[in-house]
XYZ file of C-alpha atoms in Angstrom:
463
model
C 42.546 -36.757 -34.510
C 42.145 -37.226 -30.771
C 45.730 -36.105 -30.222
C 45.060 -32.952 -32.195
C 41.861 -32.202 -30.273
C 43.577 -32.654 -26.934
C 46.495 -30.427 -27.845
C 44.178 -27.757 -29.277
C 42.228 -27.666 -26.000
C 45.383 -27.267 -23.941
C 46.897 -24.695 -26.312
C 43.661 -22.744 -26.069
C 43.964 -22.756 -22.292
C 47.563 -21.567 -22.550
C 46.612 -18.753 -24.947
C 43.903 -17.537 -22.580
C 46.339 -17.713 -19.695
C 48.964 -15.627 -21.467
C 46.332 -13.049 -22.419
C 45.373 -12.478 -18.806
C 48.771 -12.558 -17.149
C 49.826 -9.422 -19.004
C 48.601 -6.525 -16.830
C 45.779 -4.566 -18.419
C 46.185 -0.905 -17.592
C 43.207 1.395 -17.319
C 42.810 4.237 -19.850
C 44.669 7.298 -18.470
C 41.618 9.471 -19.189
C 39.020 6.981 -18.007
C 35.841 7.553 -16.041
C 37.623 8.061 -12.707
C 40.118 10.746 -13.727
C 40.462 14.335 -12.566
C 42.584 16.241 -15.087
C 44.273 19.569 -14.278
C 45.761 22.370 -16.346
C 47.518 25.571 -15.230
C 48.344 28.496 -17.513
C 50.736 30.871 -15.745
C 50.866 34.221 -17.562
C 53.535 36.823 -16.786
C 51.432 39.884 -17.406
C 53.241 43.173 -16.870
C 53.555 43.729 -13.120
C 51.381 40.799 -12.124
C 51.131 37.042 -12.585
C 47.819 35.628 -13.800
C 46.838 31.982 -13.505
C 44.085 30.218 -15.425
C 43.339 26.967 -13.628
C 41.185 24.315 -15.322
C 39.937 21.073 -13.775
C 38.307 18.513 -16.073
C 36.285 15.979 -14.076
C 35.455 12.690 -15.795
C 32.028 11.088 -15.380
C 32.360 9.492 -11.954
C 34.001 12.398 -10.060
C 31.695 14.787 -11.959
C 28.715 12.754 -10.711
C 29.994 13.185 -7.145
C 30.724 16.905 -7.552
C 27.324 17.598 -9.115
C 25.579 15.886 -6.194
C 27.459 18.086 -3.722
C 26.784 21.263 -5.706
C 23.069 20.405 -5.805
C 22.882 19.565 -2.091
C 24.889 22.573 -0.831
C 24.519 26.053 -2.342
C 27.864 27.153 -0.926
C 29.812 24.075 -1.980
C 31.078 25.401 -5.321
C 32.497 28.606 -3.821
C 34.202 26.569 -1.110
C 35.604 24.155 -3.712
C 37.047 27.126 -5.637
C 38.678 28.468 -2.471
C 40.103 25.046 -1.596
C 41.557 24.550 -5.066
C 43.012 28.059 -5.090
C 44.741 27.468 -1.759
C 46.370 24.383 -3.288
C 48.155 26.490 -5.920
C 51.513 27.694 -4.624
C 53.163 30.671 -6.360
C 56.499 31.804 -4.995
C 58.695 34.667 -6.221
C 62.124 34.718 -4.667
C 61.700 33.537 -1.085
C 58.148 34.860 -0.689
C 54.878 33.110 -1.424
C 52.456 35.366 -3.266
C 48.750 35.192 -2.395
C 46.627 34.343 -5.422
C 43.436 36.399 -5.514
C 40.384 34.674 -6.948
C 38.765 36.429 -9.868
C 36.096 34.888 -12.041
C 35.188 31.211 -12.007
C 32.756 29.094 -13.994
C 31.437 25.554 -14.260
C 30.375 23.924 -17.512
C 28.792 20.474 -17.827
C 29.031 18.387 -20.994
C 27.337 15.194 -22.106
C 29.490 12.216 -21.239
C 29.316 8.473 -21.309
C 26.067 6.632 -20.643
C 23.985 9.740 -19.991
C 26.350 11.011 -17.299
C 28.037 14.392 -17.570
C 31.602 15.586 -17.396
C 32.411 18.806 -15.564
C 34.876 21.559 -16.417
C 35.728 24.017 -13.640
C 37.684 27.147 -14.617
C 39.210 29.633 -12.170
C 41.015 32.917 -12.874
C 43.555 34.034 -10.267
C 46.058 36.863 -10.059
C 48.985 38.028 -7.905
C 51.054 41.213 -7.908
C 54.668 40.615 -8.934
C 57.404 42.365 -6.895
C 59.102 45.211 -8.754
C 62.629 44.181 -9.718
C 64.820 43.829 -12.763
C 64.931 40.033 -12.686
C 62.822 37.583 -10.717
C 63.052 33.848 -10.040
C 59.745 32.132 -9.397
C 58.123 28.735 -8.951
C 54.584 27.434 -9.304
C 53.227 24.191 -7.833
C 49.788 22.585 -8.141
C 49.236 20.477 -5.004
C 45.552 19.654 -5.556
C 44.234 16.095 -5.724
C 47.467 14.338 -4.742
C 47.575 10.780 -5.980
C 44.534 11.119 -8.243
C 44.704 9.667 -11.731
C 44.594 12.139 -14.583
C 46.384 14.456 -16.970
C 48.445 17.159 -15.243
C 49.869 20.043 -17.279
C 51.495 23.427 -16.606
C 52.428 26.092 -19.166
C 54.189 29.431 -18.596
C 53.905 32.318 -21.069
C 54.568 36.036 -21.261
C 51.965 38.761 -21.833
C 51.925 42.541 -21.854
C 55.392 43.975 -21.376
C 56.797 41.201 -19.168
C 59.676 39.120 -20.490
C 60.025 35.403 -19.817
C 63.729 34.540 -19.644
C 63.805 30.843 -18.724
C 61.195 28.234 -17.869
C 61.047 24.519 -17.133
C 57.530 24.456 -18.617
C 56.502 24.981 -22.247
C 54.609 28.078 -23.374
C 51.926 26.175 -25.312
C 49.555 23.456 -24.160
C 49.795 20.099 -25.929
C 46.226 19.277 -24.843
C 44.711 22.625 -25.858
C 43.938 23.334 -22.198
C 42.376 19.872 -21.706
C 40.170 20.235 -24.776
C 41.950 17.627 -26.895
C 44.271 15.031 -25.381
C 46.965 13.841 -27.836
C 46.270 10.257 -28.890
C 49.960 9.347 -28.957
C 50.349 10.356 -25.281
C 47.360 8.551 -23.794
C 49.432 5.581 -22.642
C 51.887 7.964 -20.965
C 49.893 11.047 -19.932
C 51.548 14.237 -18.785
C 52.276 14.393 -15.073
C 53.572 17.953 -14.629
C 52.433 19.855 -11.551
C 55.172 22.458 -11.112
C 57.332 24.898 -13.044
C 60.327 27.112 -12.325
C 60.956 30.243 -14.334
C 62.777 33.578 -14.405
C 61.298 36.765 -15.818
C 61.512 40.550 -15.962
C 58.269 42.307 -14.955
C 56.936 45.445 -16.625
C 54.530 48.212 -15.578
C 52.479 47.531 -18.706
C 49.851 44.811 -18.314
C 47.436 43.307 -20.794
C 43.798 42.512 -20.138
C 43.016 39.542 -17.943
C 42.997 36.285 -19.905
C 39.532 35.219 -20.995
C 38.115 32.014 -19.527
C 39.135 28.933 -21.415
C 35.821 27.494 -22.540
C 35.649 24.122 -24.213
C 35.120 20.477 -23.568
C 38.003 18.372 -22.443
C 38.768 15.560 -24.828
C 38.012 12.050 -23.719
C 38.490 8.586 -25.125
C 36.436 5.487 -24.412
C 36.780 1.887 -25.348
C 34.102 1.089 -27.951
C 32.677 -1.762 -25.881
C 32.105 0.235 -22.703
C 30.745 3.142 -24.756
C 28.121 0.895 -26.354
C 27.068 -0.538 -23.005
C 26.703 2.873 -21.380
C 24.801 4.228 -24.401
C 22.060 1.636 -23.867
C 20.952 3.295 -20.626
C 20.540 6.801 -22.060
C 17.818 6.889 -24.781
C 15.293 9.686 -24.085
C 12.245 7.407 -24.329
C 11.967 3.774 -23.258
C 9.409 1.457 -24.829
C 8.948 -2.248 -23.967
C 10.528 -3.271 -27.266
C 13.483 -0.931 -26.724
C 13.983 -2.278 -23.196
C 13.965 -5.864 -24.498
C 16.422 -4.985 -27.268
C 18.691 -3.156 -24.811
C 18.766 -6.165 -22.484
C 19.633 -8.491 -25.385
C 22.417 -6.150 -26.477
C 23.712 -5.955 -22.890
C 23.748 -9.765 -22.805
C 25.784 -9.855 -26.030
C 28.166 -7.138 -24.842
C 28.738 -9.045 -21.601
C 29.612 -12.171 -23.578
C 32.102 -10.192 -25.690
C 33.469 -8.401 -22.625
C 34.410 -11.745 -21.075
C 36.860 -12.292 -23.942
C 38.854 -9.160 -23.055
C 41.920 -9.539 -20.792
C 40.969 -10.371 -17.218
C 37.925 -12.060 -15.660
C 39.861 -15.045 -14.319
C 40.319 -16.971 -17.564
C 43.916 -17.899 -16.729
C 42.832 -19.085 -13.291
C 40.046 -21.180 -14.814
C 42.508 -22.649 -17.298
C 45.068 -23.458 -14.643
C 42.619 -25.071 -12.288
C 40.268 -26.947 -14.607
C 42.935 -28.395 -16.903
C 45.245 -29.416 -14.088
C 42.611 -30.818 -11.742
C 40.689 -32.600 -14.490
C 37.760 -30.382 -13.593
C 34.271 -31.541 -14.373
C 31.410 -29.666 -16.010
C 29.905 -28.743 -12.598
C 33.307 -27.335 -11.596
C 33.418 -25.220 -14.760
C 29.868 -23.944 -14.329
C 30.365 -23.234 -10.626
C 33.640 -21.393 -11.173
C 32.228 -19.295 -14.028
C 29.112 -18.354 -12.065
C 31.119 -17.531 -8.930
C 33.463 -15.242 -10.865
C 30.497 -13.487 -12.479
C 28.467 -13.136 -9.275
C 31.466 -11.662 -7.456
C 32.148 -9.355 -10.386
C 28.557 -8.070 -10.291
C 28.485 -7.683 -6.512
C 31.682 -5.649 -6.779
C 29.960 -3.212 -9.145
C 27.117 -2.591 -6.686
C 29.533 -2.289 -3.758
C 31.657 0.231 -5.647
C 28.508 2.142 -6.570
C 27.584 2.421 -2.887
C 31.089 3.682 -2.086
C 30.942 6.212 -4.934
C 27.624 7.658 -3.763
C 27.850 7.459 0.023
C 31.502 7.141 1.047
C 33.467 9.134 -1.541
C 34.556 11.618 1.131
C 36.321 8.783 2.958
C 37.775 6.837 0.049
C 37.658 7.400 -3.701
C 36.804 4.501 -6.032
C 40.071 4.657 -7.968
C 41.993 4.266 -4.705
C 40.005 1.137 -3.923
C 40.812 -0.518 -7.242
C 44.540 -1.112 -6.557
C 43.781 -2.512 -3.087
C 41.094 -4.840 -4.428
C 43.430 -5.924 -7.231
C 46.236 -6.520 -4.721
C 43.945 -8.612 -2.509
C 42.801 -10.612 -5.528
C 46.377 -11.178 -6.681
C 47.638 -12.295 -3.272
C 44.736 -14.722 -2.823
C 45.343 -16.239 -6.251
C 49.093 -16.518 -5.548
C 48.357 -18.328 -2.279
C 45.887 -20.720 -3.915
C 48.173 -21.274 -6.905
C 51.188 -21.964 -4.704
C 49.221 -24.531 -2.725
C 48.163 -26.196 -5.980
C 51.763 -26.238 -7.260
C 53.018 -27.964 -4.111
C 50.223 -30.526 -3.954
C 50.359 -31.321 -7.661
C 54.158 -31.542 -7.665
C 54.002 -34.050 -4.808
C 51.322 -35.974 -6.650
C 53.345 -36.002 -9.878
C 56.455 -37.238 -8.038
C 54.434 -39.892 -6.251
C 52.940 -41.012 -9.556
C 56.390 -41.232 -11.132
C 57.694 -43.382 -8.311
C 54.761 -45.745 -7.941
C 52.511 -45.527 -10.993
C 52.888 -47.391 -14.219
C 51.363 -46.701 -17.551
C 48.122 -48.242 -16.424
C 47.481 -45.586 -13.780
C 44.958 -43.673 -15.827
C 42.572 -43.206 -12.987
C 44.900 -41.119 -10.856
C 43.400 -37.669 -10.264
C 45.646 -34.777 -9.352
C 44.586 -32.934 -6.230
C 42.245 -30.008 -6.645
C 40.345 -27.759 -4.289
C 37.382 -28.518 -2.102
C 34.151 -26.575 -2.426
C 35.432 -23.861 -0.130
C 38.697 -23.570 -2.038
C 36.895 -23.481 -5.370
C 34.611 -20.742 -4.047
C 37.625 -18.754 -2.805
C 39.290 -19.137 -6.197
C 36.191 -17.849 -7.989
C 35.757 -14.907 -5.615
C 39.414 -13.882 -5.824
C 39.260 -14.024 -9.633
C 36.088 -11.960 -9.974
C 36.441 -9.487 -7.131
C 37.665 -6.635 -9.367
C 34.533 -4.770 -10.555
C 33.977 -3.557 -14.104
C 34.194 0.253 -14.560
C 31.836 0.109 -17.552
C 29.101 -1.467 -15.442
C 29.699 1.132 -12.713
C 29.098 3.905 -15.255
C 25.805 2.224 -16.206
C 24.758 2.046 -12.548
C 25.552 5.713 -11.855
C 23.913 6.778 -15.115
C 20.767 4.854 -14.149
C 20.675 6.647 -10.801
C 21.239 10.017 -12.468
C 18.460 9.371 -15.027
C 16.090 7.908 -12.377
C 16.139 4.534 -14.142
C 17.490 2.448 -11.302
C 15.449 -0.692 -12.052
C 16.408 -0.557 -15.725
C 20.060 -0.025 -14.813
C 20.068 -3.014 -12.468
C 18.413 -5.147 -15.160
C 21.083 -4.018 -17.643
C 23.891 -4.989 -15.271
C 22.267 -8.365 -14.590
C 21.943 -8.989 -18.352
C 25.541 -7.904 -18.901
C 26.648 -10.250 -16.121
C 24.609 -13.112 -17.579
C 26.455 -12.682 -20.872
C 29.739 -12.629 -18.982
C 28.767 -15.830 -17.175
C 27.777 -17.621 -20.378
C 31.148 -16.991 -22.018
C 33.169 -17.885 -18.929
C 31.143 -21.060 -18.433
C 31.600 -22.038 -22.081
C 35.351 -21.492 -21.778
C 35.375 -23.514 -18.573
C 33.504 -26.406 -20.179
C 35.960 -26.441 -23.079
C 38.916 -26.392 -20.706
C 37.451 -29.109 -18.507
C 37.619 -31.531 -21.432
C 41.250 -30.881 -22.339
C 43.062 -33.351 -20.103
C 40.511 -36.201 -20.436
C 41.047 -36.026 -24.198
C 44.759 -36.501 -23.628
C 44.043 -39.464 -21.369
C 42.031 -41.117 -24.121
C 44.841 -40.399 -26.560
C 47.276 -42.096 -24.215
C 45.162 -45.220 -24.146
C 44.984 -45.120 -27.943
C 48.701 -45.776 -28.312
C 50.673 -42.574 -27.618
C 51.577 -43.724 -24.125
C 55.219 -42.653 -23.897
C 54.666 -39.043 -24.957
C 51.325 -38.490 -23.339
C 52.148 -40.074 -19.970
C 54.757 -37.390 -19.382
C 52.349 -34.669 -20.556
C 49.596 -35.923 -18.263
C 52.031 -35.847 -15.342
C 53.425 -32.368 -16.080
C 50.324 -30.486 -17.263
C 48.729 -30.253 -13.773
C 51.922 -28.762 -12.312
C 52.345 -26.370 -15.241
C 48.716 -25.270 -15.044
C 49.063 -24.617 -11.304
C 52.049 -22.425 -12.168
C 49.778 -20.533 -14.580
C 47.412 -19.791 -11.680
C 50.329 -18.548 -9.575
C 51.758 -16.397 -12.373
C 48.311 -14.885 -13.020
C 48.152 -13.902 -9.353
C 51.670 -12.465 -9.482
C 50.689 -10.429 -12.543
C 47.731 -8.908 -10.705
C 49.882 -8.225 -7.640
C 52.608 -6.481 -9.645
C 49.967 -4.470 -11.503
C 48.390 -3.309 -8.228
C 51.492 -2.396 -6.206
C 52.283 0.978 -7.911
C 48.747 2.230 -7.248
C 48.544 1.173 -3.590
C 48.854 4.158 -1.282
């Protein structure tokens, strides 16, 4: 029975480790994205462009603040976006003249809004029998989001060839295909040949509609708690309890340092105070990261965007964990070799080297430094709804739930190796002595691999 309990504890640690070492990719249409669509219409003797930008909650929050603070901001934004659209026929770039433009806001996650900006542009096409042309959208380089270009014929013009389709697969950012969300379109240019005509159709009407968006159910529930129209004391108490429960469930999703906790606590024969301290440090860092990212989003977005910070923070976290894990591997390998050379079966009291208080603190900070986007949405929604105190209380409750789950996992992991030691004394010495010697080294490798996973995940987004 003791053997079974010990193995179950260690297998549980391994399962948690595997779950976190697989990189967890953000939703391609998440709260940070700016999605773009271009409809290039060959319309008689001119070329019309309908340009649509679908801002998710966080960039929409930033844009709305700027529009509110500066009456001329929207017109300037339209001019800037228009200048980033390059239309070339033959060897000559055609100037795109701005026609109508409109902004529509829609209800989004957690009481925030999404924003849809639509611009109509037009250029005169040179008179010729056959023309070769190219179109390139250079706006928002490096930003996450759906990018789509379509080319179609209107009026009397004839489209001969095109590298872009004639129909939008996202219905002009109204409905993103579910089967393409893990690999969103990334098309920003098109080349085509056409024959113009003196007959032109009416200008295309503005494309009105809400861009489709998908949320994870958990983050949607958390954000929804901040947005009820009326708050009563009982509703506030219920919301805080639900936030606590959602935080506890959120801790079970991939991430949050569970592999690092497993690798350290099992291998170092961590105690209950170690487990509690590590869980609380991860959670406190996680929460502080949310507030720091909120400050950046509100006050420093012109210098650096939040989604550009995420890969750098993830890279820093990964490198720190790799360094700590590598140090643990070396020290535990030396200890295991020393124990093999000098220790007999009676050396039950030998403790494999762990980290000091400073090292344990560094491990917790590096594991929890990546903030939670769901909590950031709650913070921004609270600011937008003038419920800052309630939003902070919600994040604290969410973090308390996160801490409770991580601490419980840590306490369970801390007991894994001592159970095996008791099993060894009970008569399974030959098998368990080798396990006791190898588990600390293997668990240190888990820490290192978890850090490598984070590093590999972050590298493509670092720029």
